[in-house]
Amino acid sequence: MAGKLKSIAVYCGHQMGDDPQFKRDARAVGRMLAKNGIRMVFGGGDVGLMGTVATAALDNGGDVIGVSTDNVIAMQEPAHDSISVQVVDGVNERKQIMFNESDAFIILPGGIGTLNELTDIMTMQQIGETDKPLFFLNTNGFWNPLARLIRHMKKHGFMVANMDVYNMHTADTVAELKKQILKY
């Protein structure tokens, strides 16, 4: 059973990506959350990594909350059919509900939406609005380019000098991620 982390939002792609390990890791994350009694909050979709992680959590007896918008459902992400998905008016409301319902955040591989969600959390950490932890699952080095970009921004004076304001943790495997989450 997890310590103080009872509910974690998982941000990830609504596509599968080009590496089969992305899907295997998404399944393992969903299973890990369920087996450790951690409620999963996600974008509500039934496709890609998003659907994979939610289905794995549900298949292992997990508690899952989905939050989506009419536009997102109509355009690209049908709502997960195994849970009741809360449908809200817009993406900002969706993100706020997911933030409020979560004690922490897991970032799996994803696209621009995932990047937007994680930079929102980083911004809130930087300005002191949250200290909720952010866990990156760096499957096969997926997030290495972002780490290089952050170092580049810091080098050029666009990131705070004290990186301790960011409560970020990176794991290369689901086993390492689980250890980080459970000891938090």
Tab-separated table of C-alpha atoms in Angstrom:
chain	number	residue	atom	x	y	z
A	1	MET	CA	0.000	0.000	0.000
A	2	ALA	CA	1.269	3.444	-0.889
A	3	GLY	CA	2.196	6.014	1.739
A	4	LYS	CA	0.552	9.385	1.319
A	5	LEU	CA	-0.023	9.024	-2.421
A	6	LYS	CA	-3.598	7.744	-2.685
A	7	SER	CA	-4.516	9.135	-6.096
A	8	ILE	CA	-2.236	9.703	-9.097
A	9	ALA	CA	-3.026	11.323	-12.433
A	10	VAL	CA	-1.467	9.569	-15.409
A	11	TYR	CA	-0.699	11.721	-18.441
A	12	CYS	CA	0.137	9.927	-21.682
A	13	GLY	CA	-0.606	9.700	-25.367
A	14	HIS	CA	-3.885	8.883	-27.025
A	15	GLN	CA	-1.730	7.051	-29.583
A	16	MET	CA	0.397	3.928	-28.976
A	17	GLY	CA	3.624	5.372	-30.333
A	18	ASP	CA	6.175	3.438	-32.338
A	19	ASP	CA	7.841	1.422	-29.568
A	20	PRO	CA	6.036	-1.708	-28.267
A	21	GLN	CA	7.638	-1.063	-24.861
A	22	PHE	CA	5.415	2.012	-24.443
A	23	LYS	CA	2.329	-0.219	-24.394
A	24	ARG	CA	3.956	-2.809	-22.106
A	25	ASP	CA	4.944	-0.081	-19.652
A	26	ALA	CA	1.492	1.536	-19.770
A	27	ARG	CA	-0.053	-1.832	-18.900
A	28	ALA	CA	2.465	-2.329	-16.084
A	29	VAL	CA	1.778	1.143	-14.646
A	30	GLY	CA	-1.972	0.528	-14.581
A	31	ARG	CA	-1.435	-2.837	-12.912
A	32	MET	CA	1.037	-1.339	-10.399
A	33	LEU	CA	-1.379	1.426	-9.390
A	34	ALA	CA	-4.260	-1.022	-8.926
A	35	LYS	CA	-2.206	-3.581	-6.997
A	36	ASN	CA	-1.011	-0.871	-4.609
A	37	GLY	CA	-4.442	0.631	-3.965
A	38	ILE	CA	-3.681	3.901	-5.729
A	39	ARG	CA	-6.608	5.491	-7.542
A	40	MET	CA	-5.830	6.446	-11.131
A	41	VAL	CA	-7.043	9.717	-12.637
A	42	PHE	CA	-6.719	10.067	-16.399
A	43	GLY	CA	-8.056	11.830	-19.482
A	44	GLY	CA	-10.914	9.390	-19.947
A	45	GLY	CA	-9.982	8.055	-23.383
A	46	ASP	CA	-10.262	4.460	-24.540
A	47	VAL	CA	-7.479	4.627	-27.124
A	48	GLY	CA	-3.683	4.560	-27.221
A	49	LEU	CA	-1.577	4.461	-24.094
A	50	MET	CA	-4.353	6.271	-22.230
A	51	GLY	CA	-6.826	3.453	-22.806
A	52	THR	CA	-4.154	0.830	-22.173
A	53	VAL	CA	-3.148	2.120	-18.739
A	54	ALA	CA	-6.780	2.575	-17.641
A	55	THR	CA	-7.832	-0.889	-18.833
A	56	ALA	CA	-4.882	-2.478	-17.029
A	57	ALA	CA	-5.818	-0.687	-13.794
A	58	LEU	CA	-9.449	-1.774	-14.134
A	59	ASP	CA	-8.518	-5.366	-15.023
A	60	ASN	CA	-6.542	-5.524	-11.777
A	61	GLY	CA	-9.322	-4.183	-9.565
A	62	GLY	CA	-8.198	-0.564	-9.589
A	63	ASP	CA	-10.244	2.542	-8.941
A	64	VAL	CA	-10.178	4.776	-12.036
A	65	ILE	CA	-11.538	8.273	-12.632
A	66	GLY	CA	-11.779	9.616	-16.190
A	67	VAL	CA	-12.215	13.282	-17.116
A	68	SER	CA	-12.710	14.436	-20.711
A	69	THR	CA	-14.425	17.049	-22.846
A	70	ASP	CA	-17.079	16.755	-25.563
A	71	ASN	CA	-14.628	18.140	-28.135
A	72	VAL	CA	-11.909	15.641	-27.264
A	73	ILE	CA	-14.345	12.722	-27.318
A	74	ALA	CA	-15.811	13.827	-30.666
A	75	MET	CA	-12.443	14.457	-32.321
A	76	GLN	CA	-10.088	11.709	-31.258
A	77	GLU	CA	-10.616	9.975	-27.945
A	78	PRO	CA	-13.763	7.933	-27.460
A	79	ALA	CA	-14.597	7.740	-23.767
A	80	HIS	CA	-13.491	4.586	-21.986
A	81	ASP	CA	-16.524	2.301	-21.977
A	82	SER	CA	-15.706	0.517	-18.693
A	83	ILE	CA	-15.955	3.564	-16.439
A	84	SER	CA	-18.101	6.608	-15.984
A	85	VAL	CA	-16.167	9.451	-17.586
A	86	GLN	CA	-16.863	12.946	-16.277
A	87	VAL	CA	-17.367	15.191	-19.319
A	88	VAL	CA	-16.583	18.881	-18.801
A	89	ASP	CA	-16.756	21.994	-20.967
A	90	GLY	CA	-13.087	22.521	-21.789
A	91	VAL	CA	-9.509	21.359	-21.479
A	92	ASN	CA	-8.650	23.831	-18.702
A	93	GLU	CA	-11.520	22.532	-16.553
A	94	ARG	CA	-10.425	18.962	-17.350
A	95	LYS	CA	-6.860	19.693	-16.213
A	96	GLN	CA	-8.038	21.443	-13.053
A	97	ILE	CA	-10.232	18.510	-12.016
A	98	MET	CA	-7.428	16.051	-12.710
A	99	PHE	CA	-5.054	18.208	-10.648
A	100	ASN	CA	-7.518	18.500	-7.762
A	101	GLU	CA	-8.222	14.754	-7.710
A	102	SER	CA	-4.533	13.777	-7.602
A	103	ASP	CA	-1.738	13.651	-5.036
A	104	ALA	CA	0.922	13.178	-7.734
A	105	PHE	CA	1.413	12.789	-11.478
A	106	ILE	CA	2.946	10.122	-13.705
A	107	ILE	CA	4.112	11.142	-17.150
A	108	LEU	CA	4.316	8.362	-19.739
A	109	PRO	CA	5.303	8.893	-23.377
A	110	GLY	CA	2.887	11.122	-25.222
A	111	GLY	CA	2.465	14.050	-27.562
A	112	ILE	CA	1.672	17.737	-27.311
A	113	GLY	CA	-1.238	17.236	-24.891
A	114	THR	CA	0.993	15.300	-22.506
A	115	LEU	CA	3.687	17.965	-22.838
A	116	ASN	CA	1.111	20.662	-22.081
A	117	GLU	CA	-0.105	18.864	-18.976
A	118	LEU	CA	3.371	18.281	-17.579
A	119	THR	CA	4.531	21.860	-18.228
A	120	ASP	CA	1.439	23.124	-16.394
A	121	ILE	CA	2.515	21.113	-13.343
A	122	MET	CA	6.121	22.284	-13.658
A	123	THR	CA	4.970	25.902	-13.895
A	124	MET	CA	2.809	25.516	-10.793
A	125	GLN	CA	5.791	23.980	-8.960
A	126	GLN	CA	8.085	26.822	-10.052
A	127	ILE	CA	5.766	29.558	-8.785
A	128	GLY	CA	4.989	27.712	-5.559
A	129	GLU	CA	1.374	26.731	-6.249
A	130	THR	CA	2.039	23.026	-5.690
A	131	ASP	CA	4.636	20.651	-4.379
A	132	LYS	CA	2.857	17.539	-5.660
A	133	PRO	CA	5.449	15.171	-7.131
A	134	LEU	CA	5.871	14.551	-10.834
A	135	PHE	CA	7.138	11.108	-11.884
A	136	PHE	CA	8.514	10.583	-15.403
A	137	LEU	CA	8.612	7.071	-16.797
A	138	ASN	CA	11.497	7.489	-19.223
A	139	THR	CA	10.759	4.415	-21.352
A	140	ASN	CA	13.751	3.767	-23.615
A	141	GLY	CA	14.936	7.358	-23.083
A	142	PHE	CA	11.728	8.945	-24.390
A	143	TRP	CA	12.040	12.013	-22.123
A	144	ASN	CA	15.814	12.515	-22.623
A	145	PRO	CA	15.280	15.338	-25.187
A	146	LEU	CA	13.120	17.196	-22.649
A	147	ALA	CA	15.808	16.827	-19.981
A	148	ARG	CA	18.343	18.295	-22.441
A	149	LEU	CA	15.985	21.184	-23.213
A	150	ILE	CA	15.499	21.945	-19.514
A	151	ARG	CA	19.284	21.999	-18.992
A	152	HIS	CA	19.574	24.288	-22.039
A	153	MET	CA	16.929	26.701	-20.677
A	154	LYS	CA	18.651	26.702	-17.283
A	155	LYS	CA	22.063	27.354	-18.870
A	156	HIS	CA	20.646	30.404	-20.658
A	157	GLY	CA	18.957	31.815	-17.564
A	158	PHE	CA	15.348	30.908	-18.338
A	159	MET	CA	14.872	28.415	-15.500
A	160	VAL	CA	15.181	29.137	-11.813
A	161	ALA	CA	18.705	28.600	-10.555
A	162	ASN	CA	17.490	26.356	-7.753
A	163	MET	CA	16.007	23.310	-9.487
A	164	ASP	CA	14.870	22.032	-6.072
A	165	VAL	CA	11.555	23.851	-6.615
A	166	TYR	CA	10.694	21.061	-9.024
A	167	ASN	CA	9.514	17.917	-7.277
A	168	MET	CA	10.433	15.694	-10.238
A	169	HIS	CA	11.522	12.076	-10.255
A	170	THR	CA	12.637	10.050	-13.263
A	171	ALA	CA	12.560	6.280	-13.606
A	172	ASP	CA	13.726	4.192	-16.530
A	173	THR	CA	11.600	1.157	-15.593
A	174	VAL	CA	8.214	0.524	-14.029
A	175	ALA	CA	9.942	-1.334	-11.162
A	176	GLU	CA	12.025	1.782	-10.408
A	177	LEU	CA	8.919	3.976	-10.721
A	178	LYS	CA	7.058	1.764	-8.249
A	179	LYS	CA	9.891	2.062	-5.705
A	180	GLN	CA	9.880	5.849	-6.024
A	181	ILE	CA	6.109	6.089	-5.627
A	182	LEU	CA	5.842	3.689	-2.705
A	183	LYS	CA	8.660	5.336	-0.736
A	184	TYR	CA	7.278	8.828	-1.293
